Coordinates of C-alpha atoms in Angstrom, one line a residue:
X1 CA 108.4 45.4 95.5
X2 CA 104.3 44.5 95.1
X3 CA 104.9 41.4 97.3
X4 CA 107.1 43.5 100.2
X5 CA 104.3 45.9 99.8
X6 CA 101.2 43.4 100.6
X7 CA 103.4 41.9 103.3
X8 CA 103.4 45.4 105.3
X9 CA 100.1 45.8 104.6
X10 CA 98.6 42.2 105.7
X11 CA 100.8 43.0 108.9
X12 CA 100.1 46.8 109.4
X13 CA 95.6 45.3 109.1
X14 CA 96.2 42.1 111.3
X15 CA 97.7 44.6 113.8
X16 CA 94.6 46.7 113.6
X17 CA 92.2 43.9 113.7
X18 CA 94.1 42.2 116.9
X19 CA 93.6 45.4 118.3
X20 CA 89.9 45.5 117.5
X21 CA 89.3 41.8 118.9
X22 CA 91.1 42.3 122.2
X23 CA 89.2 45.8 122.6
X24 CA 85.6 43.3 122.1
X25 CA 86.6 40.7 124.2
X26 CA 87.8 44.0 126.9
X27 CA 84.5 44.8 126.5
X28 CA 82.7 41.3 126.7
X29 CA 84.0 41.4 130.3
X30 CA 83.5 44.8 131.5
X31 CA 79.6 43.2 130.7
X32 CA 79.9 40.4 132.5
X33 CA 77.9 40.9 135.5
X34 CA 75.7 43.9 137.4
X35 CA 78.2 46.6 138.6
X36 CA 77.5 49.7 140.3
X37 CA 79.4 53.0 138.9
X38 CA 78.6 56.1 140.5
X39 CA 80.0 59.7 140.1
X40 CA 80.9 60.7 143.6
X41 CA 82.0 58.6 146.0
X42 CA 83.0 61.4 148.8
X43 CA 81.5 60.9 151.8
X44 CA 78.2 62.8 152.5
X45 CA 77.5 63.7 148.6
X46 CA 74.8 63.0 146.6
X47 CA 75.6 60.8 143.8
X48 CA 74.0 58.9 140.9
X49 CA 75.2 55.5 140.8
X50 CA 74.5 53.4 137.4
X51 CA 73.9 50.3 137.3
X52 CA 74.3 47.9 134.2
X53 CA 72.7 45.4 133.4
X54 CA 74.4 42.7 131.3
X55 CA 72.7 39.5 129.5
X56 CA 70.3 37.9 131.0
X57 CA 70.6 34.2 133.1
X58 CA 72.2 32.4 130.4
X59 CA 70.3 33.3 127.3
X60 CA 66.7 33.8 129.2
X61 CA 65.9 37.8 128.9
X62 CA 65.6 39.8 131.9
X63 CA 62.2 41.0 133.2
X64 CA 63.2 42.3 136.4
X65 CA 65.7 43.6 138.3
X66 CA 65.4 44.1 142.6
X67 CA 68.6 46.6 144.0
X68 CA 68.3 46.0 147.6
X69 CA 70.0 49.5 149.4
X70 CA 72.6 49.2 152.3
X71 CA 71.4 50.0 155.4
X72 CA 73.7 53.2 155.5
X73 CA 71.0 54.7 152.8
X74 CA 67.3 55.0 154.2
X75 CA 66.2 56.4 150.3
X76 CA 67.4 56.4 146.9
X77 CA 65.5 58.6 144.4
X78 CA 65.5 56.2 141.1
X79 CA 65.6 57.5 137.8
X80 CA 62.8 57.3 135.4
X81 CA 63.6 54.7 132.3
X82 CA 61.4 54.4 129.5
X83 CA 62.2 50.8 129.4
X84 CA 61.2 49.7 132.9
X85 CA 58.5 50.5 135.3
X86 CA 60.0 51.5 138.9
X87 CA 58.8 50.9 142.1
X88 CA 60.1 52.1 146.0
X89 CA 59.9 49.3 148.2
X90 CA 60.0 50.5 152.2
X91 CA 60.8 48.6 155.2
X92 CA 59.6 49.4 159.1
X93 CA 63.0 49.6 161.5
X94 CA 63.4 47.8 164.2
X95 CA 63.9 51.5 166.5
X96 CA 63.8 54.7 164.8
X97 CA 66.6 56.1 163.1
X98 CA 68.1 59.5 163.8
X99 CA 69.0 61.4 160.7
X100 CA 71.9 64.1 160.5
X101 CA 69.0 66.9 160.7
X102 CA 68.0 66.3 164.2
X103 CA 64.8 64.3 162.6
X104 CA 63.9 60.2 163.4
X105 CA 62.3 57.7 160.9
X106 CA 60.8 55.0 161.7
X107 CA 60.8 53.5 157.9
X108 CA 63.3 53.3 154.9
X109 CA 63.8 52.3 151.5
X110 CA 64.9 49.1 151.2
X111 CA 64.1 48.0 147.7
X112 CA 64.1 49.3 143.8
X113 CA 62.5 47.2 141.9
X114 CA 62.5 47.8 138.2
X115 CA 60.2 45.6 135.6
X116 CA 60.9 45.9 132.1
X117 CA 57.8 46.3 129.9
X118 CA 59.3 44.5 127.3
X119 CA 61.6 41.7 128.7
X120 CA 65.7 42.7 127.9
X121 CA 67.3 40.8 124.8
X122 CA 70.0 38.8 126.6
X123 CA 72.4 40.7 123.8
X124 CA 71.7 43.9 124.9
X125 CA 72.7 45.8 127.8
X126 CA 70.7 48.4 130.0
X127 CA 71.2 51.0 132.9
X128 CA 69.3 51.8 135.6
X129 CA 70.4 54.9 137.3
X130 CA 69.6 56.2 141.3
X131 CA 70.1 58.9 143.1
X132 CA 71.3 58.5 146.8
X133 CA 73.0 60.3 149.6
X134 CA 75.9 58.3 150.8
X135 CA 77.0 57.9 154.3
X136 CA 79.3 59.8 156.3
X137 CA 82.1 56.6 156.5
X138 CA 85.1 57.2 154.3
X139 CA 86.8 53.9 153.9
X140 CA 83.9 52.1 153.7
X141 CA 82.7 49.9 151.2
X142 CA 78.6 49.6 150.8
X143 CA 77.2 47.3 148.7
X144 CA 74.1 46.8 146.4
X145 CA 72.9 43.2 146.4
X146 CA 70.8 42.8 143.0
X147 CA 68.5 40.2 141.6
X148 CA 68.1 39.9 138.3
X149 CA 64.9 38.1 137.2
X150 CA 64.6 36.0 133.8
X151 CA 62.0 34.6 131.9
X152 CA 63.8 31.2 132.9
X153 CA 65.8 31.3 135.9
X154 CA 67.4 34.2 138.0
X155 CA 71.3 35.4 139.2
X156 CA 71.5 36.9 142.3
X157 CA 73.9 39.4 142.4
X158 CA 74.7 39.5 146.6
X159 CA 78.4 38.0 146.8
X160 CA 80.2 40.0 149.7
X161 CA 83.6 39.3 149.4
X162 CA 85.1 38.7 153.0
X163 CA 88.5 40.3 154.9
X164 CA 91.4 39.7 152.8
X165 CA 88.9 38.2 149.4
X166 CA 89.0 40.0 146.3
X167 CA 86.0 41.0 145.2
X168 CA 87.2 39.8 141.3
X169 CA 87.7 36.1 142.7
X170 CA 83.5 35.7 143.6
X171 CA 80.9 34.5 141.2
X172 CA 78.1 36.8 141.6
X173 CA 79.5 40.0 143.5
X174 CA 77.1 42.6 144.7
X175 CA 77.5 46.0 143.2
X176 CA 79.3 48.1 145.6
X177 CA 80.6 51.8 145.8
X178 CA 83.7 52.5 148.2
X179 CA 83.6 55.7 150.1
X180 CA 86.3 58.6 150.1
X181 CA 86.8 61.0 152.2
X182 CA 84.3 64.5 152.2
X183 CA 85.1 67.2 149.7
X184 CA 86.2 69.9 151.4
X185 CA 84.2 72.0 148.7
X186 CA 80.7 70.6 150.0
X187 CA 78.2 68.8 147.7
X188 CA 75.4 71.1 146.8
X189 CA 73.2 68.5 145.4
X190 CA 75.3 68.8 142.3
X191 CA 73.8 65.1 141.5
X192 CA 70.6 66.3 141.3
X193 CA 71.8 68.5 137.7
X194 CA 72.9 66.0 135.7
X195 CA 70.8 64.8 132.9
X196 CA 69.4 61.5 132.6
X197 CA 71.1 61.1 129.1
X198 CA 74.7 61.8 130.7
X199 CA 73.7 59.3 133.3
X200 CA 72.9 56.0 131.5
X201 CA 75.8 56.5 129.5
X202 CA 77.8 55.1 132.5
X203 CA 78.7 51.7 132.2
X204 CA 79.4 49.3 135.1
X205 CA 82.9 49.9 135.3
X206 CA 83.3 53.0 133.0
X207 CA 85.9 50.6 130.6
X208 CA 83.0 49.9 127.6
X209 CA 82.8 53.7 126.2
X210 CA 86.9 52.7 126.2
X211 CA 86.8 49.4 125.0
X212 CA 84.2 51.3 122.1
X213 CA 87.1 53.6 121.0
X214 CA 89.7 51.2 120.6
X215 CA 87.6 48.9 118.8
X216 CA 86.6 51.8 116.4
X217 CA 90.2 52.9 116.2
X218 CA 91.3 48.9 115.1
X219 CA 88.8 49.5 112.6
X220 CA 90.0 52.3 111.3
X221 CA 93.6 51.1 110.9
X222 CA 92.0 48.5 108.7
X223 CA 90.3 50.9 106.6
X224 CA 93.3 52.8 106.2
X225 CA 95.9 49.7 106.0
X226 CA 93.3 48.6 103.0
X227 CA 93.2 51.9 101.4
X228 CA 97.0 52.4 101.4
X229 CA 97.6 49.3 99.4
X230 CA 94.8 49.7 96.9
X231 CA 97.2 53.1 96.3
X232 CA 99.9 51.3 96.1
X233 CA 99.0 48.9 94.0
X234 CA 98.0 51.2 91.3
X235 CA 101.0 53.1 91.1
X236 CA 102.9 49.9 90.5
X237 CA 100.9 49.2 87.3

């Protein structure tokens, strides 16, 4: 009976712990490169779009990161991290640009450019959140090419996968947000009221915070699997 009892339990906790390794390794590759994740993708809504930033080239920490902006975005407002220092970079056009105010430009932002005061462990992750309008074109796909400076080296994030090419079968992709179609309900700046704290929690592909809870449920099974047979064990005595 002891022995039939240890063997459900040694099977019941290598359950949970399988569970708790695939969940890591789920979220090993949801970090495995700079992906863009924002919270609206309708067409003509403001959004914030996060972007994560994973280990650093190799095992070289990161000291800065470039986001170069489509040229369907003329702005992007960036958010403030206490990490990094931030800084607008703005191009001239070639012809002015008419806005969908009525109003022409004759420069845009083209770069954010965030340094890190303290270069970025290449174990730890960041995010680096911005604010930006996207364009009226439903269906479409913009993309984000990033450079992410090391204290050795440099990955440049700026992959583009071409007709028919999935995006998961490139080395380097750029970040990208597809478009969908307006909300009928109208945006409101809606982006512009959500904190910075509920913002950076955002990973690259939303699947760590879910990769987190199975790993801590695994762990929990063990707990309990462990607890059950120390029970069990003592009424057998």
């Amino acid at each position: 009976m002891k022995n039939s009892t240890l063997r459900r339990t040694l099977s019941a906790t290598a359950v949970a712990g399988g569970t708790a390794a695939l969940m890591m390794a789920g979220l090993a590759g949801a970090s495995a490169h700079v992906g863009a994740t924002p919270d609206k993708t309708a067409a003509n809504s403001y959004a914030l779009v996060t972007f994560g930033i994973p280990h650093g080239c190799d095992t070289s920490p990161t000291t800065k990161v470039t986001i170069n902006l489509p040229q369907e975005l003329t702005d992007a407002q960036p958010t403030v991290n206490p990490n990094w220092t931030v800084e607008k970079v703005t191009e001239t056009l070639a012809e002015p640009r008419k806005l969908d105010d009525g109003t022409s430009i004759t420069k845009r932002t083209s770069q954010i450019v965030y340094t890190a005061k303290t270069p970025l462990d290449p174990h730890l992750r960041d995010a680096l959140v911005l604010s930006v309008k996207l364009p009226d074109a439903a269906g479409k796909t913009i993309y984000f090419p990033t450079l992410q400076t090391c204290e050795q080296g440099q990955t440049d994030w700026s992959e583009i996968p071409k007709d028919g090419q999935n995006e998961h079968d490139l080395k380097s992709p750029a970040p990208s947000v597809a478009i969908t179609a307006a909300d009928a309900s109208g945006d409101h700046h809606a982006a512009a009221t959500v904190s910075t704290e509920q913002a950076s929690s955002v990973t690259d592909d939303g699947s760590t915070a879910r990769s987190w809870a199975g790993m801590l449920a695994g762990i929990a099974g063990l707990v309990l699997g462990a607890a059950a047979f120390f029970r069990r064990s003592k009424a057998t005595k």
